[in-house]
Structure formats: structure tokens, C-alpha cells
Coordinates of C-alpha atoms and ligand atoms in Angstrom, one line a residue:
M716 CA 17.0 13.4 5.4
T717 CA 14.8 11.9 2.7
W718 CA 17.8 10.1 1.2
T719 CA 18.4 7.9 4.3
G720 CA 14.9 6.5 4.1
H721 CA 14.5 7.1 7.8
Q722 CA 12.8 10.6 7.7
H723 CA 9.7 9.2 9.3
I724 CA 11.8 8.3 12.4
Y725 CA 13.6 11.7 12.5
I726 CA 10.2 13.5 12.1
K727 CA 8.7 11.5 14.9
Q728 CA 11.7 12.2 17.2
A729 CA 11.5 15.9 16.4
H730 CA 7.8 15.9 17.3
D731 CA 8.5 14.1 20.5
K732 CA 11.0 16.8 21.4
Y733 CA 9.4 20.0 20.0
G734 CA 5.6 19.2 20.0
P735 CA 2.9 18.5 17.5
V736 CA 3.5 21.5 15.2
L737 CA 7.0 21.4 13.7
R738 CA 8.7 23.5 11.0
T739 CA 10.4 21.1 8.7
G740 CA 11.6 23.5 6.0
P741 CA 11.5 27.1 4.9
N742 CA 7.9 26.8 3.8
E743 CA 6.7 23.6 5.3
V744 CA 5.3 22.3 8.6
S745 CA 4.5 18.9 9.9
V746 CA 1.5 18.6 12.2
A747 CA 1.2 15.4 14.2
D748 CA -2.1 16.1 15.9
V749 CA -5.5 14.5 15.4
D750 CA -7.1 17.9 14.7
A751 CA -5.1 18.1 11.5
V752 CA -6.5 15.0 10.1
V753 CA -9.9 16.6 9.4
S754 CA -8.8 20.2 9.1
V755 CA -6.0 19.4 6.6
L756 CA -7.0 16.2 4.8
G757 CA -10.8 16.4 5.2
S758 CA -13.3 17.6 2.6
G759 CA -13.2 21.2 3.9
G760 CA -9.5 21.0 4.4
L761 CA -6.5 22.1 2.3
P762 CA -5.9 21.3 -1.4
K763 CA -2.8 19.6 -2.9
G764 CA -0.2 22.3 -4.0
Q765 CA 3.2 22.9 -5.4
F766 CA 4.6 19.6 -4.1
Y767 CA 2.4 17.6 -6.5
E768 CA 2.4 20.3 -9.2
A769 CA 6.2 20.3 -9.4
R770 CA 6.2 16.6 -10.0
K771 CA 3.8 16.6 -12.9
D772 CA 5.1 15.8 -16.4
P773 CA 3.8 18.6 -18.6
K774 CA 4.0 16.2 -21.6
A775 CA 2.0 13.4 -20.1
P776 CA -1.6 13.2 -18.9
S777 CA -2.1 13.5 -15.1
N778 CA -3.0 10.4 -13.2
L779 CA -5.6 10.6 -10.4
I780 CA -3.2 11.3 -7.5
A781 CA -1.9 14.5 -9.2
M782 CA -5.4 15.9 -9.9
Q783 CA -7.5 18.4 -8.0
G784 CA -11.0 19.7 -7.7
E785 CA -13.6 18.9 -10.4
A786 CA -11.1 17.0 -12.6
H787 CA -10.2 14.8 -9.7
A788 CA -13.8 14.2 -8.7
N789 CA -14.6 13.2 -12.3
R790 CA -11.7 10.8 -12.6
R791 CA -12.3 9.5 -9.1
R792 CA -15.9 8.5 -10.1
L793 CA -14.4 6.0 -12.5
W794 CA -12.1 4.6 -9.9
N795 CA -14.9 4.4 -7.3
R796 CA -16.8 2.2 -9.7
G797 CA -13.8 0.0 -10.0
M798 CA -13.5 -0.3 -6.2
S799 CA -17.2 -0.8 -5.4
T800 CA -18.4 -3.8 -3.4
E801 CA -19.6 -5.5 -6.6
S802 CA -16.3 -4.9 -8.3
L803 CA -14.4 -6.3 -5.4
I804 CA -16.5 -9.5 -5.6
E805 CA -15.4 -9.8 -9.3
Y806 CA -11.8 -9.5 -8.4
E807 CA -11.9 -12.3 -5.9
E808 CA -11.3 -14.9 -8.6
V809 CA -8.2 -13.1 -9.8
I810 CA -6.8 -12.6 -6.3
A811 CA -7.5 -16.3 -5.6
K812 CA -5.6 -17.4 -8.7
R813 CA -2.5 -15.4 -7.9
A814 CA -2.6 -16.3 -4.2
T815 CA -2.8 -20.0 -5.1
Q816 CA 0.2 -19.5 -7.4
L817 CA 2.1 -17.8 -4.5
L818 CA 1.2 -20.8 -2.3
S819 CA 2.5 -23.4 -4.7
G820 CA 5.6 -21.3 -5.6
I821 CA 6.8 -21.3 -2.0
A822 CA 5.2 -24.4 -0.4
D823 CA 8.1 -26.7 -1.3
L824 CA 11.0 -24.3 -0.9
E825 CA 12.7 -24.8 2.4
L826 CA 14.1 -21.2 2.5
V827 CA 12.1 -18.3 1.1
D828 CA 12.5 -14.5 0.9
L829 CA 8.8 -14.0 1.8
A830 CA 9.0 -10.3 1.1
A831 CA 10.1 -10.9 -2.5
W832 CA 7.5 -13.6 -3.2
I833 CA 4.7 -11.4 -1.7
S834 CA 5.9 -8.6 -4.0
Y835 CA 5.7 -11.0 -7.1
F836 CA 2.2 -11.8 -6.0
A837 CA 1.2 -8.1 -5.6
F838 CA 2.7 -7.0 -9.0
D839 CA 1.2 -10.0 -10.9
F840 CA -2.2 -9.2 -9.4
M841 CA -2.1 -5.5 -10.1
G842 CA -0.9 -6.2 -13.7
D843 CA -4.0 -8.4 -14.1
M844 CA -6.2 -5.7 -12.7
A845 CA -4.9 -2.7 -14.5
F846 CA -3.9 -4.2 -17.9
G847 CA -5.7 -7.6 -17.9
G848 CA -2.3 -9.3 -17.4
G849 CA 1.3 -8.6 -18.1
F850 CA 3.5 -9.7 -15.2
E851 CA 4.2 -13.4 -14.6
L852 CA 6.7 -13.1 -11.8
L853 CA 5.2 -15.9 -9.7
A854 CA 5.2 -18.4 -12.6
N855 CA 8.2 -17.5 -14.5
E856 CA 11.7 -17.7 -13.1
A857 CA 13.2 -16.0 -16.1
E858 CA 10.9 -13.0 -15.5
R859 CA 12.0 -12.9 -11.9
T860 CA 15.6 -12.7 -13.2
N861 CA 15.0 -10.3 -16.1
I862 CA 12.0 -8.1 -15.3
W863 CA 12.1 -7.9 -11.5
P864 CA 15.4 -6.1 -11.2
I865 CA 14.0 -3.5 -13.6
I866 CA 10.9 -3.0 -11.4
E867 CA 13.1 -2.8 -8.3
E868 CA 15.5 -0.4 -10.0
F869 CA 12.5 1.7 -11.0
S870 CA 11.0 1.7 -7.5
I871 CA 14.3 2.4 -5.7
T872 CA 15.5 5.1 -8.1
I873 CA 12.4 7.1 -8.2
S874 CA 11.9 6.7 -4.5
L875 CA 15.4 8.0 -3.9
F876 CA 14.8 11.1 -6.0
T877 CA 11.2 12.0 -5.1
H878 CA 8.6 11.7 -2.4
V879 CA 5.9 10.9 -4.9
P880 CA 7.0 8.2 -7.3
W881 CA 3.4 7.9 -8.4
V882 CA 3.4 11.2 -10.4
A883 CA 4.4 10.8 -14.0
S884 CA 7.5 12.9 -14.1
S885 CA 9.3 10.7 -11.6
L886 CA 9.8 8.3 -14.5
L887 CA 12.2 10.7 -16.0
L888 CA 14.6 10.0 -13.1
V889 CA 14.9 6.3 -13.9
P890 CA 17.9 5.3 -16.1
I891 CA 16.9 5.5 -19.8
A892 CA 17.2 1.8 -20.6
S893 CA 15.0 0.7 -17.7
R894 CA 12.6 3.5 -18.3
D895 CA 12.2 2.7 -21.9
R896 CA 11.7 -1.0 -21.2
L897 CA 9.1 -0.2 -18.5
R898 CA 7.3 2.3 -20.7
K899 CA 7.2 -0.1 -23.6
F900 CA 6.0 -2.8 -21.2
G901 CA 3.2 -0.6 -19.9
V902 CA 2.1 0.7 -23.3
D903 CA 2.3 -2.8 -25.0
N904 CA 0.1 -4.2 -22.3
A905 CA -2.3 -1.3 -22.4
L906 CA -2.6 -1.6 -26.2
R907 CA -3.1 -5.4 -25.9
R908 CA -5.8 -4.9 -23.2
S909 CA -7.5 -2.1 -25.2
K910 CA -8.0 -4.5 -28.1
S911 CA -9.4 -7.3 -26.0
T912 CA -12.7 -7.8 -24.1
A913 CA -12.2 -8.7 -20.5
K914 CA -13.4 -12.0 -19.3
T915 CA -14.1 -10.4 -15.9
K916 CA -14.6 -6.7 -15.2
D917 CA -11.1 -5.6 -14.2
L918 CA -10.1 -2.1 -13.2
W919 CA -9.3 -1.3 -16.8
Y920 CA -13.0 -2.0 -17.7
H921 CA -14.1 0.7 -15.2
L922 CA -11.3 3.2 -16.0
M923 CA -12.0 2.9 -19.7
D924 CA -15.7 3.1 -19.0
E925 CA -16.3 0.0 -21.1
A926 CA -19.9 0.0 -19.6
G927 CA -20.5 3.3 -21.4
L928 CA -21.8 5.2 -18.3
E929 CA -20.0 8.5 -19.0
K930 CA -21.0 11.2 -21.6
Q931 CA -17.5 11.0 -23.0
K932 CA -15.2 8.0 -23.2
P933 CA -11.9 8.6 -21.2
P934 CA -8.9 9.1 -23.6
L935 CA -6.6 6.1 -23.8
P936 CA -3.5 8.0 -22.6
N937 CA -5.3 8.9 -19.4
V938 CA -6.3 5.3 -18.8
I939 CA -2.8 4.2 -19.4
A940 CA -1.6 6.8 -16.8
D941 CA -4.1 5.6 -14.2
G942 CA -3.3 1.9 -15.0
A943 CA 0.3 2.6 -14.3
L944 CA -0.6 4.4 -11.1
A945 CA -2.6 1.4 -10.0
V946 CA 0.5 -0.8 -10.4
V947 CA 2.8 1.6 -8.6
A948 CA 0.4 2.7 -5.9
G949 CA -1.3 -0.6 -5.3
A950 CA 1.4 -3.3 -5.6
D951 CA 4.3 -2.1 -3.4
T952 CA 2.1 -0.7 -0.6
T953 CA 0.1 -3.9 -0.2
A954 CA 3.3 -6.0 -0.5
S955 CA 4.9 -4.0 2.3
A956 CA 1.9 -4.3 4.6
L957 CA 1.7 -8.1 4.0
S958 CA 5.4 -8.6 4.6
S959 CA 5.2 -6.5 7.8
L960 CA 2.2 -8.6 9.0
F961 CA 4.2 -11.8 8.6
F962 CA 7.2 -10.2 10.3
F963 CA 5.1 -9.2 13.3
L964 CA 3.4 -12.6 13.5
L965 CA 6.7 -14.4 13.4
S966 CA 8.1 -12.1 16.0
H967 CA 5.1 -12.8 18.3
P968 CA 4.4 -16.6 18.3
K969 CA 1.4 -16.1 20.7
Y970 CA -0.4 -13.9 18.1
Y971 CA 0.7 -16.2 15.2
E972 CA -1.0 -19.1 17.0
Q973 CA -4.1 -17.0 17.9
L974 CA -4.6 -15.9 14.3
Q975 CA -3.9 -19.4 12.9
E976 CA -6.6 -20.8 15.3
E977 CA -9.1 -18.2 14.1
I978 CA -8.4 -19.0 10.5
D979 CA -8.7 -22.8 11.2
S980 CA -12.0 -22.3 13.0
H981 CA -13.4 -20.4 10.0
F982 CA -11.9 -22.7 7.4
P983 CA -11.9 -26.2 8.8
L984 CA -10.6 -29.2 6.8
G985 CA -12.2 -29.1 3.3
A986 CA -13.3 -25.4 3.5
D987 CA -11.8 -22.8 1.1
P988 CA -9.6 -20.3 2.9
L989 CA -10.0 -18.0 -0.1
N990 CA -13.7 -17.6 0.5
T991 CA -14.1 -13.9 1.7
S992 CA -17.5 -14.3 3.3
S993 CA -16.1 -14.8 6.8
H994 CA -13.6 -11.9 6.7
A995 CA -15.9 -9.4 8.3
D996 CA -16.4 -11.8 11.3
M997 CA -12.6 -12.5 11.7
K998 CA -12.0 -10.0 14.5
F999 CA -8.4 -11.1 15.2
L1000 CA -7.4 -11.1 11.6
N1001 CA -8.7 -7.5 11.2
A1002 CA -7.0 -6.5 14.4
C1003 CA -3.7 -7.8 13.2
L1004 CA -4.1 -6.0 9.8
N1005 CA -4.9 -2.7 11.6
E1006 CA -2.1 -3.1 14.0
T1007 CA 0.4 -3.8 11.2
L1008 CA -0.8 -0.7 9.2
R1009 CA -0.5 1.3 12.4
L1010 CA 3.1 0.4 13.3
Q1011 CA 4.4 0.1 9.7
P1012 CA 2.2 2.3 7.5
P1013 CA 3.5 1.7 4.0
V1014 CA 3.1 5.4 3.2
R1015 CA 4.8 6.8 6.3
T1016 CA 5.0 10.5 5.8
N1017 CA 2.5 11.1 2.9
G1018 CA 2.5 14.1 0.5
P1019 CA 1.6 17.5 2.0
R1020 CA -1.4 19.8 1.4
Q1021 CA -1.0 23.6 1.0
V1022 CA -2.6 26.6 2.6
P1023 CA -4.0 28.5 -0.5
S1024 CA -2.6 31.9 -1.5
G1025 CA -5.1 34.6 -0.8
S1026 CA -6.8 32.6 2.0
G1027 CA -5.2 34.7 4.8
G1028 CA -3.8 31.5 6.4
K1029 CA -5.4 28.8 8.5
V1030 CA -5.4 27.8 12.1
I1031 CA -4.5 24.1 12.4
A1032 CA -4.3 22.3 15.7
G1033 CA -4.3 25.6 17.5
S1034 CA -1.4 27.2 15.5
F1035 CA -1.7 29.8 12.8
I1036 CA -0.2 28.6 9.5
P1037 CA 0.4 31.3 6.9
E1038 CA -0.8 31.0 3.3
G1039 CA 1.5 29.2 0.9
T1040 CA 2.8 26.8 3.6
Q1041 CA 2.9 23.1 2.8
V1042 CA 1.4 21.0 5.6
Y1043 CA 2.3 17.4 6.3
V1044 CA 0.2 15.2 8.5
P1045 CA 2.6 12.2 9.0
P1046 CA 0.9 8.8 9.7
Y1047 CA 3.9 7.3 11.3
S1048 CA 4.2 10.0 14.0
L1049 CA 0.4 10.0 14.7
H1050 CA 0.3 6.2 14.9
L1051 CA 3.0 6.1 17.6
D1052 CA 1.5 8.9 19.7
P1053 CA 0.5 7.8 23.2
R1054 CA -2.3 10.4 23.2
Y1055 CA -4.1 8.3 20.6
F1056 CA -2.7 4.7 21.0
S1057 CA -2.1 3.6 24.6
P1058 CA -0.7 1.7 26.4
S1059 CA 2.7 1.0 24.7
P1060 CA 2.1 2.7 21.3
E1061 CA 5.4 1.2 20.1
K1062 CA 4.3 -2.4 20.7
F1063 CA 2.4 -4.8 18.4
M1064 CA -0.8 -5.4 20.3
P1065 CA -3.7 -6.4 18.1
E1066 CA -5.9 -6.6 21.2
R1067 CA -6.1 -2.8 21.2
W1068 CA -8.5 -3.1 18.2
I1069 CA -10.7 -5.6 20.1
E1070 CA -10.8 -4.7 23.8
P1071 CA -13.0 -1.6 24.4
A1072 CA -10.7 -0.4 27.3
L1073 CA -7.7 -0.2 24.9
A1074 CA -9.7 1.4 22.0
P1075 CA -7.5 3.7 20.0
N1076 CA -8.5 7.1 18.6
A1077 CA -9.8 6.0 15.2
T1078 CA -9.4 9.4 13.6
A1079 CA -5.6 9.3 14.3
F1080 CA -5.3 6.1 12.3
I1081 CA -4.6 7.2 8.7
P1082 CA -2.6 4.5 6.8
F1083 CA -4.9 5.2 3.8
S1084 CA -4.9 9.0 4.4
Y1085 CA -8.3 10.7 4.9
G1086 CA -10.8 12.7 3.0
P1087 CA -11.6 13.1 -0.7
S1088 CA -8.1 12.1 -1.8
N1089 CA -7.7 9.2 0.5
C1090 CA -6.7 5.8 -0.9
V1091 CA -9.3 4.6 -3.4
G1092 CA -7.8 1.1 -3.3
R1093 CA -8.0 0.6 0.5
N1094 CA -10.8 -2.1 0.4
L1095 CA -9.1 -3.9 -2.4
A1096 CA -5.8 -3.9 -0.4
K1097 CA -7.5 -5.2 2.7
Q1098 CA -9.2 -8.0 0.7
E1099 CA -5.9 -9.0 -0.9
M1100 CA -4.2 -9.1 2.5
A1101 CA -6.9 -11.1 4.2
M1102 CA -7.2 -13.7 1.4
V1103 CA -3.4 -14.2 1.2
T1104 CA -3.0 -14.4 5.0
C1105 CA -5.9 -16.9 5.3
L1106 CA -4.5 -19.1 2.5
L1107 CA -0.9 -19.1 3.6
L1108 CA -1.5 -19.6 7.3
S1109 CA -4.0 -22.4 6.8
R1110 CA -1.7 -24.3 4.5
L1111 CA 1.8 -23.6 5.6
E1112 CA 3.9 -23.3 8.8
F1113 CA 6.4 -20.4 8.8
Q1114 CA 9.4 -19.7 11.0
F1115 CA 12.2 -17.1 10.7
A1116 CA 15.1 -18.7 8.9
R1117 CA 18.0 -19.8 11.1
G1118 CA 20.4 -16.9 11.5
F1119 CA 17.9 -14.4 10.3
D1120 CA 18.4 -11.0 12.0
A1121 CA 14.8 -10.2 12.9
A1122 CA 15.8 -7.1 14.9
A1123 CA 17.4 -5.5 11.8
W1124 CA 14.5 -6.0 9.5
P1125 CA 12.3 -3.0 10.6
L1126 CA 15.3 -0.8 10.0
Q1127 CA 15.5 -2.0 6.4
L1128 CA 12.0 -0.6 5.8
H1129 CA 12.8 2.7 4.2
D1130 CA 10.5 5.6 3.8
H1131 CA 10.7 6.8 0.2
F1132 CA 7.1 7.9 0.2
I1133 CA 6.3 4.2 -0.3
T1134 CA 8.3 1.8 1.8
T1135 CA 11.1 -0.3 0.4
K1136 CA 12.1 -3.5 2.3
G1137 CA 14.9 -5.9 2.8
P1138 CA 14.7 -9.7 2.4
L1139 CA 12.4 -11.5 4.9
M1140 CA 14.0 -14.9 5.1
V1141 CA 11.7 -17.7 6.4
S1142 CA 11.6 -21.4 6.5
V1143 CA 8.4 -23.0 5.2
E1144 CA 6.7 -26.4 5.8
R1145 CA 3.4 -27.7 4.6
R1146 CA 0.8 -28.2 7.4
T1147 CA -0.5 -31.7 7.5
T1148 CA -3.6 -31.0 9.5
T1149 CA -5.5 -28.7 7.0
T1150 CA -4.4 -29.8 3.6
Ligands
HEM356 C1 -1.9 -1.4 2.1 C2 -2.0 -0.9 0.9 C3 -2.1 0.6 0.6 C4 -1.8 1.7 1.4 C5 -1.2 1.8 2.7 C6 -2.2 2.9 0.6 C7 -2.0 4.2 1.0 C8 -2.4 5.3 0.3 C9 -2.3 6.7 0.7 C10 -1.7 7.1 2.0 C11 -2.8 7.5 -0.3 C12 -2.8 9.0 -0.3 C13 -1.7 9.6 -1.0 C14 -1.6 11.1 -1.1 O1 -2.4 11.8 -0.3 O2 -0.8 11.6 -1.9 C15 -3.2 6.6 -1.4 C16 -3.8 7.1 -2.5 C17 -4.1 6.2 -3.6 N1 -4.0 4.8 -3.6 FE1 -3.5 3.6 -2.1 N2 -2.6 2.4 -0.6 C18 -2.7 1.1 -0.6 C19 -3.1 0.2 -1.6 C20 -3.7 0.7 -2.8 C21 -4.2 -0.2 -3.8 C22 -4.4 -1.7 -3.8 C23 -4.6 0.6 -4.9 C24 -5.3 0.1 -6.1 C25 -5.0 0.4 -7.3 C26 -4.3 2.0 -4.5 C27 -4.5 3.1 -5.3 C28 -4.4 4.4 -4.8 C29 -4.8 5.6 -5.7 C30 -5.3 5.5 -7.1 C31 -4.6 6.7 -4.9 C32 -4.8 8.2 -5.3 C33 -6.2 8.5 -4.8 C34 -6.6 10.0 -5.1 O3 -5.7 10.8 -5.2 O4 -7.8 10.2 -5.2 N3 -3.8 2.0 -3.2 N4 -3.0 5.3 -1.0

């Protein structure tokens, strides 16, 4: 089931048929019920278990996502500093530089694979954040030809073999030549970054504790492991969400126009669409981002938590779950559940996030998971998406390319823990009114 990339659809169909608590394997259940969000993922919920343990590389230091308990809380403190409001303000300049490169890269191409270009943006930016630079996919055609296929091979291979490509041992599944090149690439960049002083406080600055706030300096290999995690966990997810947003807008011209109008009203002629100070007031933009993350959550099934041995089991959503069982709380199934998102949960309707009469059940909305191991990069991801969307829609006009099979695109979004996607072919024109 995992191999097809459509497991999120099968699980949803099975929930529709058999109810919210479903046995999906000899020792695992899927619970698509809002009660499970807090009781499984919340702070008093269940720990990560064998699923994450089995994917750890015993020879490599763990990255944040594979950690638990106190070790996780200690490492997460460094990450939280790197994702604080002040840090996000520092990152604006780096996002702006890469978004502007994205704009100039596609502005004069008539036909563009927008999904690929958005991915180049997302990888270049996460390389800047995690290692103070490294990828130059937007600027460098040779890199797009030589390095991008390796990154894609890496993403697709590990995603085919494991649910959690973010855990170190997944690297072992990538063909040796690619793996070695990628490892060398990561280590070279990390070593270069470790010898330099950052011009801005990037994520590395916080993970390495360059401010000297911790009693002990984090060991370099741990920081390399977390830097690599940032690239894998932060680039593809954000790129998927942004590509899906453009797909939905292009499929719904009414919403495309409404969003463009909101953007134009906040950034009239001469204003900088990369300025983030209006984002909180841009209701329709935020509604479109939420609606995209609801219908196409980049992490569709997510990794499970486990009922601890010796606990005697746990009652979840009204069902007794024995100890040792792995429990999934699948975002895709929850997000399409009419109990939580009505009317028409399968439709792209940004207004459900604006009109009180359509208000969804916010607890059932978990694109970034929930609780102590939720996505530490969620605010950064939203900031990237908002900046790129405002810039592109204020400067360019997009349409699906002639002959593009829009109906087929969502089926090319494959759930391999993260989401892999097919080409999103669009035609592009400069807007004359705002430039
Ligand atoms: C739209 C974009 C994104 C989505 C949908 C997303 C989703 C998620 C989800 C569902 C998890 C929980 C995984 C689990 O329970 O195993 C997670 C964890 C994580 N994400 Fe994100 N993510 C996004 C962007 C980012 C970005 C930009 C970063 C920045 C580096 C990031 C870094 C992380 C890290 C480090 C974790 C592990 C947190 C922990 O275990 O404490 N993510 N993300």
C-alpha cells in the first residue's frame, strides 16, 4: 500500500467504510477522530516508539525528529530559538533574496514547471538557513542539471523505502554514489559554515549555540544531523504546499482573482510585496494557505505514536488500545471528515476559514501535527509561503499551460510520508499594472 503513494486515500476510504478506529496492521491502528489529536499527540499523549527507533542509524547521532523525552526537549530548545519571532524577522532578508531569484528565473519563460521552480527556491533557501548556503539551483542551470536529479533520486528512493525519510538510516537506502555525493555535499557545507561567522543569524547559528546560551556547546555531528533534517523536512514540505496552493488557485479563477485583489490592495504600485508586516491582516491569503494545507497536507499520514509497554493500554476515541500498539492519527482522513469540515469537505473553499457559520473544528486541522513534537518550522513555512505568493501574484499572471491535464495532477501527489509531486506546467506573463 505504501509503495503506491496513495495510502492516504486507501486509509481514508477504509475509515469511511469501517469507522474512525481502524486496524491497519497486526500491531497498529489508525484513529481518525478529533479525540485522538490531544490524547495521542498532545503533551499527556503517547510517546514515539518502535517505528522511529527502527529507523535510527546506530552509527550516526539522532536528529530532532527521532528523539524523545528530555533529550528531545533539550534539542528542541535550540530549534525553538531558531524559530522565534525575532529569528523569523532575521530570515526575511534571506527568503526575500531567494523569492526574488525565483521571480526573475521564471518571469520571462513562457512555459514553466512551477512545482520544480518552487522546489529549487525551497532547497536553496533551506540550504542558506541550515548551512549558510550550498544549493544554487535557482541561479545555476548546471546545478539544476547535475545536483537536482540527485536530490530527487534521494527523495524518491528513501520515500519509497520508508515512511520517515527524515531519520538518518534512511540514507542507507539511497544508491551509494548518490548517497556519497549528498553526504559529502552536506559535510562540506557544514564544515565551511562551521569555519565562518554568519552575516545574519541563520538556523545554524541557533543549533550550534553560537550565542553561547547553553552550558555545553552542541557537538558538531549533532548540528550536521539537524541541519540535514532542516533541509529534508523543511524544503520538500513547503514546496509541496506552495505548488498545491498555485494548483488550487489556477483551478478556481474566482479565488485566484480574490487573492490577487487582496495582495494588490496591501501592496499597491511602489510597495514591496515581500514586506511581511501586512501578512497577519491578509485574511484571504491565510484562508487560502489553510485550505491548501487541509486538502493537500504535505505530510498526509504522519508517523505513529505507541502505547507504552507496562501501561496497561489506553482508551482512545472511546476504544481500548492495548499496550505496544502503534497509533496513527492521519491528517488527510481527519481533514476530509464532514464531522469537522462542512459543507463539502472535499472542495477548496477558503471562505470556511473566514465565515463564522462555516468555521471548521480547529483541533481536527493538523497539517503540522500537534503537541510537543509538532512541526517546529511551521511559522517559517507559513512566512515563506506568504512571501512567495505575494511576490509572484503581484508581479506575474499565471495560467495552466495549454494541454495541461489539471485533473490528473492531484493523483501525482504521492504520499511517501512527505509528498512527491508531478510537473505543474503553467504559462507566465509579467503583469503590467503593478511592476
Ligand atoms: C508546509 C510545510 C511543512 C509541513 C506541512 C510540515 C509538517 C510537519 C509534521 C507533520 C511534523 C511532525 C512529524 C512527526 O510527528 O513525525 C513535522 C516535524 C518537523 N518539522 Fe515540519 N513541516 C513543514 C515545514 C517545515 C520547515 C520549514 C521546517 C524547518 C526547518 C520544518 C522542520 C521540522 C522539524 C525539525 C520537525 C521535527 C520536530 C520534532 O520532532 O520536535 N518543517 N513537520
